[in-house]
Short mmCIF file of C-alpha atoms and ligand atoms in Angstrom, two decimals:
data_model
loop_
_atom_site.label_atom_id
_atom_site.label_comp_id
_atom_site.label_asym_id
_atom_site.label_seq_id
_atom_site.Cartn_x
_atom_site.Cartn_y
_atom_site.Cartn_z
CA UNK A 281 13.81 12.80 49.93
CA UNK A 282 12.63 15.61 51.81
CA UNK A 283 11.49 15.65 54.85
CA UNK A 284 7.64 16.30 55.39
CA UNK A 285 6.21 17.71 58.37
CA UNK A 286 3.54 14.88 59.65
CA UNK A 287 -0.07 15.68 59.41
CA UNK A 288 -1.63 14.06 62.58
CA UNK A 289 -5.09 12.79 62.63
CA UNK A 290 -6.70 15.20 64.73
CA UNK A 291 -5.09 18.24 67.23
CA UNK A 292 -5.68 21.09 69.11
CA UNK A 293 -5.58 24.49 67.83
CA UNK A 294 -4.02 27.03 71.12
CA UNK A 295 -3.87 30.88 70.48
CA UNK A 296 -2.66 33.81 72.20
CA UNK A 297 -6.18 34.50 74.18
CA UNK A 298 -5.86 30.91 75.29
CA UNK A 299 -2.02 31.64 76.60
CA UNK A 300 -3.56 34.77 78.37
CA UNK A 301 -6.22 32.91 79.73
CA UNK A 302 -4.60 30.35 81.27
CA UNK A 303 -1.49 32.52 82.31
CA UNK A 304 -3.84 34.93 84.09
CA UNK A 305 -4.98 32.20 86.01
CA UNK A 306 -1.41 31.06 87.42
CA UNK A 307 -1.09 34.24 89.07
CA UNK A 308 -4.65 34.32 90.34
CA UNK A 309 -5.58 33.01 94.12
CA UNK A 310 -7.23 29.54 92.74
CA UNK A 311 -5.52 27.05 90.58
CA UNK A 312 -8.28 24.90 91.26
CA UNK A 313 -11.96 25.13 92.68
CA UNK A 314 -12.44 28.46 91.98
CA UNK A 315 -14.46 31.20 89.89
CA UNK A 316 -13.01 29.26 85.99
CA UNK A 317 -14.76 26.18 86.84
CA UNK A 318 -17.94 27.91 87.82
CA UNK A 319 -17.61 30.43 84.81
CA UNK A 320 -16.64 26.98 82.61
CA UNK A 321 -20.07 25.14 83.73
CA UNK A 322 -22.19 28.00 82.98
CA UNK A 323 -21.19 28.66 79.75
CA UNK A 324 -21.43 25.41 78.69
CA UNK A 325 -24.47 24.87 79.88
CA UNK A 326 -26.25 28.06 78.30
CA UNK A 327 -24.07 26.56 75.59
CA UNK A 328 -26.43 23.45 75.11
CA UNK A 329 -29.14 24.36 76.64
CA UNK A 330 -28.69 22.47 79.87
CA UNK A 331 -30.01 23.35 83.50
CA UNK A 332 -26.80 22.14 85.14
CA UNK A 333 -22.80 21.36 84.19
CA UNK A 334 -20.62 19.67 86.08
CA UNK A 335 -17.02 19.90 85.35
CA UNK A 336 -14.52 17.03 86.16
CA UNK A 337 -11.32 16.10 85.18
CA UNK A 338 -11.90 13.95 82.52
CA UNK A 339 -14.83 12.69 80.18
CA UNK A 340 -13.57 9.21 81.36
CA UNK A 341 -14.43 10.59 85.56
CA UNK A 342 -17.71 12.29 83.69
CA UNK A 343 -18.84 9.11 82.32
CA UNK A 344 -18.04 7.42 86.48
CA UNK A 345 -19.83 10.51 87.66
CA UNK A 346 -23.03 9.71 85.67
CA UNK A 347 -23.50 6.33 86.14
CA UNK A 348 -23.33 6.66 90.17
CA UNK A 349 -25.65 9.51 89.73
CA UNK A 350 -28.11 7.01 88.02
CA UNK A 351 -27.54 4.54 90.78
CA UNK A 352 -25.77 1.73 88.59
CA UNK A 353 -24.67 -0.88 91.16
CA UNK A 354 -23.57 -4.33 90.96
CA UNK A 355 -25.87 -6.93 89.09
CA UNK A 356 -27.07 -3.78 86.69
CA UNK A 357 -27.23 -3.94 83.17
CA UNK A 358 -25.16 -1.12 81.38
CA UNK A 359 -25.59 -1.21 77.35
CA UNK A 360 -23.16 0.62 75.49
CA UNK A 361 -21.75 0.50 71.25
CA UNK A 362 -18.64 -1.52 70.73
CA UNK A 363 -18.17 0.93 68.17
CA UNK A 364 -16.33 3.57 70.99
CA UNK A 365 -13.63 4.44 73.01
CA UNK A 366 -12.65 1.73 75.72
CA UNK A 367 -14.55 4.43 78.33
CA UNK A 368 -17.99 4.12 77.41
CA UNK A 369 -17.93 0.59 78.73
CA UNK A 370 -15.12 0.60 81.50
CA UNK A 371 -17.54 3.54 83.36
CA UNK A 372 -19.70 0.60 84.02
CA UNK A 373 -17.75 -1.67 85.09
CA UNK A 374 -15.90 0.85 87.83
CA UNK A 375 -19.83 0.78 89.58
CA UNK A 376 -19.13 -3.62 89.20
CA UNK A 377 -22.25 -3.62 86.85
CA UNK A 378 -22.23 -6.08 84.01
CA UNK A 379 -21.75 -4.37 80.49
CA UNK A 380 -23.08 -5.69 77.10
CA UNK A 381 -22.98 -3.82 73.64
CA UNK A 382 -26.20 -3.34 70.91
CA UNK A 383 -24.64 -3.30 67.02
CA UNK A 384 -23.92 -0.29 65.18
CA UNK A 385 -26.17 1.25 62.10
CA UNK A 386 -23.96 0.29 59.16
CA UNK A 387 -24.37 3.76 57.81
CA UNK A 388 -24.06 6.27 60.26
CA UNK A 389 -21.96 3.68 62.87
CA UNK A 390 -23.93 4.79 65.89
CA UNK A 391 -25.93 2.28 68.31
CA UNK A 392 -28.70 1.49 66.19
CA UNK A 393 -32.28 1.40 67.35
CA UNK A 394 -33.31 -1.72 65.46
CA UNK A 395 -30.67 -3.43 67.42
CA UNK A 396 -31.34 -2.31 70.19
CA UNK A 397 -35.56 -2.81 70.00
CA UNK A 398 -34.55 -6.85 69.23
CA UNK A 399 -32.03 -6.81 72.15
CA UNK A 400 -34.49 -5.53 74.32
CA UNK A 401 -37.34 -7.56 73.79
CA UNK A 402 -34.88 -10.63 74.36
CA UNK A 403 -33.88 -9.14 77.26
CA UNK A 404 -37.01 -8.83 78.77
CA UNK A 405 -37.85 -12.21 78.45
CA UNK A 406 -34.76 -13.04 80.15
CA UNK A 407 -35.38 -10.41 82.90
CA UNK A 408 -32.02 -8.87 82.23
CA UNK A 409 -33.14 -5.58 80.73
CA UNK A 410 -30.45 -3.02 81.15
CA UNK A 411 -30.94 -0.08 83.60
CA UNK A 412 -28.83 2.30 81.16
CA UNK A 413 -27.69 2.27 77.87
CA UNK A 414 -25.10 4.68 77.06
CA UNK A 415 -25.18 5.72 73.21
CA UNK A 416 -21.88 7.31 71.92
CA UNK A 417 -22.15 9.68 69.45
CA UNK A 418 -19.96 8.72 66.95
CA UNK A 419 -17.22 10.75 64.90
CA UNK A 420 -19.72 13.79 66.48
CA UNK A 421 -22.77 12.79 64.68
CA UNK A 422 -25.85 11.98 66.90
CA UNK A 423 -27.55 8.73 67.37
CA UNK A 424 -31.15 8.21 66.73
CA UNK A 425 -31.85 9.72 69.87
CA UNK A 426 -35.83 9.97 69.66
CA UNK A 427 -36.36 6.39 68.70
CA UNK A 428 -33.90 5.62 71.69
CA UNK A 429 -35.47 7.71 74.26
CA UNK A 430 -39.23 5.67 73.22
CA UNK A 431 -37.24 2.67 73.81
CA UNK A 432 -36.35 3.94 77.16
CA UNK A 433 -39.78 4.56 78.04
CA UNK A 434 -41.11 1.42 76.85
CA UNK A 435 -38.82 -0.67 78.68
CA UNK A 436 -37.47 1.46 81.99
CA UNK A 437 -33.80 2.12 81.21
CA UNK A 438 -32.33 5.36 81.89
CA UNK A 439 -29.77 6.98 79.12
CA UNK A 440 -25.93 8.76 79.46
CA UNK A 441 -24.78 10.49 76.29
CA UNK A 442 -21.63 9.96 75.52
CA UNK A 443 -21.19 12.85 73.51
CA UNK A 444 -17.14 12.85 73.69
CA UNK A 445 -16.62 13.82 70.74
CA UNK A 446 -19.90 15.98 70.03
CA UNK A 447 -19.78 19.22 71.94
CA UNK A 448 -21.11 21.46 68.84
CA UNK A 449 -23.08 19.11 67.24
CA UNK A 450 -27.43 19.37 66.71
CA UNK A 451 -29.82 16.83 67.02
CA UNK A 452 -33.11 18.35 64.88
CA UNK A 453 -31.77 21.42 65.18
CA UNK A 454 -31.25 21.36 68.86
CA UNK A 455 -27.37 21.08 70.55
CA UNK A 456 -26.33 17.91 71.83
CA UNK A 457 -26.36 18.06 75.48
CA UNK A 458 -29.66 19.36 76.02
CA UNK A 459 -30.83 16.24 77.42
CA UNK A 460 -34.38 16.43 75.64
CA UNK A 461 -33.96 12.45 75.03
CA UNK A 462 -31.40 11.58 77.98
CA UNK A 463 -30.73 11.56 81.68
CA UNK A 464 -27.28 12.98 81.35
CA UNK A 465 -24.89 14.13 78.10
CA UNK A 466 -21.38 13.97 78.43
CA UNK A 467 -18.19 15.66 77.11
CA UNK A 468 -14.67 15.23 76.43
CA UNK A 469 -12.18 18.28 76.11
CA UNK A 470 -8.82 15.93 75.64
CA UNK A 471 -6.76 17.51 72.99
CA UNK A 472 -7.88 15.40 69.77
CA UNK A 473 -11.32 16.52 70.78
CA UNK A 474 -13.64 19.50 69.05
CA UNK A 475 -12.35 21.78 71.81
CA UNK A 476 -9.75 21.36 74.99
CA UNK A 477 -9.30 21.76 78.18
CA UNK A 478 -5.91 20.00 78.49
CA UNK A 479 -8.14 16.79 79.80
CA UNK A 480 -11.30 17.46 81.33
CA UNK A 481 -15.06 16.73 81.05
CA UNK A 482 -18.37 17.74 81.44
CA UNK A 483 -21.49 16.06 82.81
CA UNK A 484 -24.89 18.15 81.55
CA UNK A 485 -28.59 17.31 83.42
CA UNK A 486 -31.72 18.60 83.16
CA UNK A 487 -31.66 17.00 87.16
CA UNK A 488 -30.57 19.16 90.38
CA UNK A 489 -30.52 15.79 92.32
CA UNK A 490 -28.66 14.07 89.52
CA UNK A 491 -25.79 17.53 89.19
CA UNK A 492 -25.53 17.18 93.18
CA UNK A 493 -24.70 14.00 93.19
CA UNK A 494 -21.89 13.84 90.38
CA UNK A 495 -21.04 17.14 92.20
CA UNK A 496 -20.62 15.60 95.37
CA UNK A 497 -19.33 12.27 94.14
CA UNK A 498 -16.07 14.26 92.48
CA UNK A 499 -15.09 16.12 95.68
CA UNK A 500 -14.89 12.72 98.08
CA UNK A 501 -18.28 12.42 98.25
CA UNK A 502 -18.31 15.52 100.82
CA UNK A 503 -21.10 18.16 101.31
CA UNK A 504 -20.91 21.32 102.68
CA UNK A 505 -24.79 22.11 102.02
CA UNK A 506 -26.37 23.40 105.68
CA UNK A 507 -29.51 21.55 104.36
CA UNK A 508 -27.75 18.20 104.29
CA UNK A 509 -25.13 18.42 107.15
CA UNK A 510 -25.89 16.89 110.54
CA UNK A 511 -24.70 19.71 112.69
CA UNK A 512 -22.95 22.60 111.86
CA UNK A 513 -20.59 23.74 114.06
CA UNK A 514 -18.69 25.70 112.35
CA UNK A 515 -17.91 26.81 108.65
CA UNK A 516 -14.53 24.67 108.81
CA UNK A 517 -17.16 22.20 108.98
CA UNK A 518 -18.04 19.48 106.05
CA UNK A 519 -19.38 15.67 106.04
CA UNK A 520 -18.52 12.81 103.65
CA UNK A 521 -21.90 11.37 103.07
CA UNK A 522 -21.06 8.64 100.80
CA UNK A 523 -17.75 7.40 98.87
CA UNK A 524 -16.81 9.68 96.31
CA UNK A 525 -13.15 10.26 94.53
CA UNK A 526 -11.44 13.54 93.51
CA UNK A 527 -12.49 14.18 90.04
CA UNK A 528 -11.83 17.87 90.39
CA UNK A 529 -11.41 20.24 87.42
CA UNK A 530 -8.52 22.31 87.81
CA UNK A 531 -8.66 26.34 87.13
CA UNK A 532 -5.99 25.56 84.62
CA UNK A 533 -8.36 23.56 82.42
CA UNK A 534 -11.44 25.72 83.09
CA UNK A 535 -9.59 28.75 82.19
CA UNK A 536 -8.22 26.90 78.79
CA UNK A 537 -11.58 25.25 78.33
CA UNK A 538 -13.19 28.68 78.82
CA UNK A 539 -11.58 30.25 76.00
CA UNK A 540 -11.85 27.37 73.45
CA UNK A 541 -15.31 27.29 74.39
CA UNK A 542 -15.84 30.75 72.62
CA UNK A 543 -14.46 29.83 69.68
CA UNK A 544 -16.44 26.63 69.26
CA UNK A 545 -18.70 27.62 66.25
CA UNK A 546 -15.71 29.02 63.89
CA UNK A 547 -13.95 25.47 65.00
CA UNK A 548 -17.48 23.50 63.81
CA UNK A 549 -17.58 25.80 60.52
CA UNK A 550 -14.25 25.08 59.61
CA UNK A 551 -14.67 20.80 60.32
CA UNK A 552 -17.94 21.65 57.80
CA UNK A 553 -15.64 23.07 54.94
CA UNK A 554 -12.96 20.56 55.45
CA UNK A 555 -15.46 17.72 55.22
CA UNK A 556 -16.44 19.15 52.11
CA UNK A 557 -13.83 19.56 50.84
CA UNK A 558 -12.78 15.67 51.35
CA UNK A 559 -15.96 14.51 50.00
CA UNK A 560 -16.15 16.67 47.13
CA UNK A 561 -12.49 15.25 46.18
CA UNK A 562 -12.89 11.63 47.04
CA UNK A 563 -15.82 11.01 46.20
CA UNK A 564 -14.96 9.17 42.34
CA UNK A 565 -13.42 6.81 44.37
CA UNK A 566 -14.60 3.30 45.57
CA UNK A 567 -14.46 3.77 49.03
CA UNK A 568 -17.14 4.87 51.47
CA UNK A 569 -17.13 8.06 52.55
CA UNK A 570 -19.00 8.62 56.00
CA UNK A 571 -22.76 9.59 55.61
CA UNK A 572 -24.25 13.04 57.46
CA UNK A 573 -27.97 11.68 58.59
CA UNK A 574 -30.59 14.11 57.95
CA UNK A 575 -31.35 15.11 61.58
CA UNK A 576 -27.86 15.54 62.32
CA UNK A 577 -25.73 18.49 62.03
CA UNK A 578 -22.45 16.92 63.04
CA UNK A 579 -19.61 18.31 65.12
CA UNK A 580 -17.44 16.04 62.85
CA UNK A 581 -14.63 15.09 65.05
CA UNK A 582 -13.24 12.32 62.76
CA UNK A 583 -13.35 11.50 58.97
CA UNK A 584 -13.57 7.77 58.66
CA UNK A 585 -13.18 6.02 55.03
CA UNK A 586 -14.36 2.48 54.77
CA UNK A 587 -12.40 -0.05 52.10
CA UNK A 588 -14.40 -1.49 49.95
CA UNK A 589 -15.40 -5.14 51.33
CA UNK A 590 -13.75 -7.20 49.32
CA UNK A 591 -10.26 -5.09 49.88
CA UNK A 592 -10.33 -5.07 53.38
CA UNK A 593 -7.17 -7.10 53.73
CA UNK A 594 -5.40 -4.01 51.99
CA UNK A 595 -6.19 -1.72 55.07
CA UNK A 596 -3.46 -2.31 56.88
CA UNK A 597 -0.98 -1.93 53.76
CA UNK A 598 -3.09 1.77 53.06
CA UNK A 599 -2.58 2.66 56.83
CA UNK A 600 1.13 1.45 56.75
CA UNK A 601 1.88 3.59 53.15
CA UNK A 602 0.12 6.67 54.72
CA UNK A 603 1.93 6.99 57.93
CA UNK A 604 5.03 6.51 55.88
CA UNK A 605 3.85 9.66 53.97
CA UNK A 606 3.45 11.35 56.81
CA UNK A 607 -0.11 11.10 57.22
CA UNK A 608 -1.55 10.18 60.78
CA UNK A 609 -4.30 8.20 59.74
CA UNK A 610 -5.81 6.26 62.91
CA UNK A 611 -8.38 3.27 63.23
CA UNK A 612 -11.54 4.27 65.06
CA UNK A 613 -13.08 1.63 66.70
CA UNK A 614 -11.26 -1.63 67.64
CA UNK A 615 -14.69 -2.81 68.91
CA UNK A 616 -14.66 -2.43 72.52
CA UNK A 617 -15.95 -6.07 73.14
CA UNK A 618 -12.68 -8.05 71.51
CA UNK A 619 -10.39 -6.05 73.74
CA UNK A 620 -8.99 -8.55 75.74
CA UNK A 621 -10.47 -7.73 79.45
CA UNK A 622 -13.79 -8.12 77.66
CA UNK A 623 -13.13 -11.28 76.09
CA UNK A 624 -12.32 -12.15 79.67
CA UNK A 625 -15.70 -11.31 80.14
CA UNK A 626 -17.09 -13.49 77.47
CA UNK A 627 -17.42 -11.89 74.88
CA UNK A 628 -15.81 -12.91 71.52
CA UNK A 629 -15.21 -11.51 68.00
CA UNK A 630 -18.14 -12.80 66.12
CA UNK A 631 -20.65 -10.95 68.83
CA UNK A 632 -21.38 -7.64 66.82
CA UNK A 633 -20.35 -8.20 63.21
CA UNK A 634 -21.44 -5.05 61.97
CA UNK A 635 -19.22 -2.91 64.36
CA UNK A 636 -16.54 -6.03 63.23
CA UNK A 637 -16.69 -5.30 59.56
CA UNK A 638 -16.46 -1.68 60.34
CA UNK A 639 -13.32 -2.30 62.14
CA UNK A 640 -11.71 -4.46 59.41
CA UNK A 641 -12.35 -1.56 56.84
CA UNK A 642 -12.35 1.88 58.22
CA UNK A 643 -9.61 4.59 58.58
CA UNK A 644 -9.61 7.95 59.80
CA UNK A 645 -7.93 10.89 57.84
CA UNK A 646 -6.60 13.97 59.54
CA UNK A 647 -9.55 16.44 60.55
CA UNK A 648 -8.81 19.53 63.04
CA UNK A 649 -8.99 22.96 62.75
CA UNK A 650 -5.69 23.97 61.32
CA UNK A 651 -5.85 21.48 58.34
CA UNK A 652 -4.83 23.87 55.58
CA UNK A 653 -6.44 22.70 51.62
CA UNK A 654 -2.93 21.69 50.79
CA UNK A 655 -2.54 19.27 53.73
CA UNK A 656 -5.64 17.95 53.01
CA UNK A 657 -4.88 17.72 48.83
CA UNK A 658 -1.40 15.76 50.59
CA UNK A 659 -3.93 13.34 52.23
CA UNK A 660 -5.85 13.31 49.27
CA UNK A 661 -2.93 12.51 46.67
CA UNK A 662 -1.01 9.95 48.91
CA UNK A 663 -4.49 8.44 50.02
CA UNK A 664 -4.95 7.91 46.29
CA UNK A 665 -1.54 6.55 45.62
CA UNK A 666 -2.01 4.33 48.53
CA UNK A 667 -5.19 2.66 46.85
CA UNK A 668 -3.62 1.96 43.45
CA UNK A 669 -0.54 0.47 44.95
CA UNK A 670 -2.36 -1.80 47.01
CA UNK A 671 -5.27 -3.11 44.27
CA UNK A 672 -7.69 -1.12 45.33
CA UNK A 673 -8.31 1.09 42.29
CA UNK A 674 -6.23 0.41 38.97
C1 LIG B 732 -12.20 10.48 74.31
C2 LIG B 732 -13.40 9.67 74.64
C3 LIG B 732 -13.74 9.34 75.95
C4 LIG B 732 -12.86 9.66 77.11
O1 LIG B 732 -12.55 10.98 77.21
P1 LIG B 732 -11.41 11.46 78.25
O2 LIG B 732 -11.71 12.92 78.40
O3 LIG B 732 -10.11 11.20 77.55
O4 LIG B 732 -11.56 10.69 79.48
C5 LIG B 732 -14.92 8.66 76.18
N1 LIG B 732 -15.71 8.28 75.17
C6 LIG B 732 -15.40 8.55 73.89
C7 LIG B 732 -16.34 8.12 72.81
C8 LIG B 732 -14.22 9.23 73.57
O5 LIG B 732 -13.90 9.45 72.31
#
């Protein structure tokens, strides 16, 4: 047999202005906390159409960042979508607030606003209303973020965007990270991501007192402002107002993030005509191919294929027969809630059977930038093949 090269699920895509832009910064005076990260925040925020950006090293610290910012504290409420990444929840949890999920829309998979409306009027009645809910916008698609925001208004919580896996995407025709409908957006620029930084993130507010704080909070919760120090004696001199950690961007990843940042709507172009393409070609089959909601102008980070309901045994046989034809398909989202320091929480599978039946169903096929037509007629064919050997189609 021959060998085939393996077609991951998603990767980055590195070129030689990236290599110069990183390698100019190794023989520069900074390699961290200098002009990149400054230069990195500003672009992304004229970007999106934010007043501030704050840089840190991670979306994971980002997420930390925001919910200190907002004051979440032990005995808080944080709402998030088990339909996510494990970090939408754990940020939550690092302030010792209590976390609890709302059900996902079962077409677009994002935090649905029905849900969420029933939740909260429970809630209230309760008295446990949350003080933030944290929607994740899925596979780069936005939530309903209007009917969200009127929910936040009506009942007092504030709202992070977790918009991981989003940077490029439009909400009514406006980018995602804006923060028309939220308190603070936030980014990830891990590899797998729409663009990278190596790891990094990227906190966007509309909110000078809400960008010094997550500014502060990632440098040890130190200050050098003259307005806020005590004395100043000297300019050796700074104070640690409050615990913070070092969630520092390095000039590395602000260099690297820099340059990929540039290249952003060529990257969201090319996701466009690969989705296409994928839908176009699977689309006689019985499978469910994800939805683009009307509002939405996706940054389509990840293709995800549901199994038909009653074949959702098969998916593990159609995952197994594709990564043995060299095809990185992934599962996106176990739901967060059945991981097992969540159960340990109390929660159980059973909670949020839409995300659930997701889960049992879905797969992701290989989406990135460098996905030439015949990888993706590769997925295509042994996708296909997959199906018929396992009952699917016949
Ligand atoms: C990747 C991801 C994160 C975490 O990003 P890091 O930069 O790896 O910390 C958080 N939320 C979602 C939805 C993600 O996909």
């Amino acid at each position: 047999m021959m060998a085939t090269e393996f077609i991951p699920y998603g990767r980055q895509t590195i070129d030689q202005a990236d290599i110069d832009a990183v390698t100019e910064v190794l023989t520069s005076s900074h390699l961290t906390q200098g002009p990149k990260v400054t230069a990195f925040e500003q672009a992304l925020a004229t970007k999106v159409h934010a007043r501030h950006a704050v840089a840190a090293n991670s979306a994971t610290s980002a997420l930390h960042l925001a919910c200190l910012a907002l004051g979440v504290q032990q005995g808080d409420w944080v709402w998030t979508s088990p339909n996510t990444f494990i970090a939408s929840a754990n940020c939550a949890r690092y302030c010792s607030a209590k976390v609890d999920f709302v059900d996902i829309d079962p077409v677009t998979y994002n935090l649905c606003p029905n849900a969420l409306a029933k939740k909260l009027t429970q809630a209230k009645l309760d008295n446990r209303l949350p003080k933030v809910v944290i929607p994740v916008h899925f596979a780069g698609q936005s939530c309903d973020m209007k009917a969200i925001h009127q929910l936040s208004l009506e009942y007092g919580f504030q709202i992070i965007e977790d918009a991981s896996h989003a940077i490029g995407g439009q909400y009514q025709g406006k980018p995602i990270g804006d923060c028309r409908y939220s308190d603070i957006c936030v980014f990830s620029f891990h590899p797998v991501k729409i663009i990278t930084s190596g790891e990094g993130g990227m906190a966007t507010t509309n909110s000078s007192e809400y960008a010094n704080h997550m500014r502060t909070h990632a440098q040890q919760g130190t200050t050098k402002d003259p307005e806020v120090l005590s004395q100043h004696p000297g300019d050796w001199y700074y104070e640690q107002h409050s615990l913070g950690f070092n969630y520092r961007m390095t000039e590395l990843q602000a260099a690297l993030g820099l340059s990929q940042l540039t290249k952003l709507d060529d990257f969201i172009a090319q996701r466009h005509a690969q989705f296409e393409y994928y839908s176009d070609k699977l689309k006689h089959l019985p499978i469910t191919l994800p939805q683009q909601d009307i509002d939405t102008h996706s940054a389509l980070h990840l293709y995800p294929i549901l199994l038909p309901k009653a074949h959702h045994n098969s998916r593990k046989a159609v995952f197994d027969a594709l990564r043995l034809a060299g095809i990185g398909t992934q599962v996106h989202y176990i739901p967060v809630h059945t991981q097992p320091y969540y159960q340990a929480l109390g929660f159980a599978w059973g909670d949020f059977p839409i995300a659930e039946s997701y889960y049992q169903r879905t797969l992701s096929l290989p989406l990135f930038y460098d996905l030439t037509q015949a990888q993706q007629d590769t997925v295509i064919k042994a996708l296909t093949q997959a199906l018929q050997d396992h009952g699917v189609i016949n």
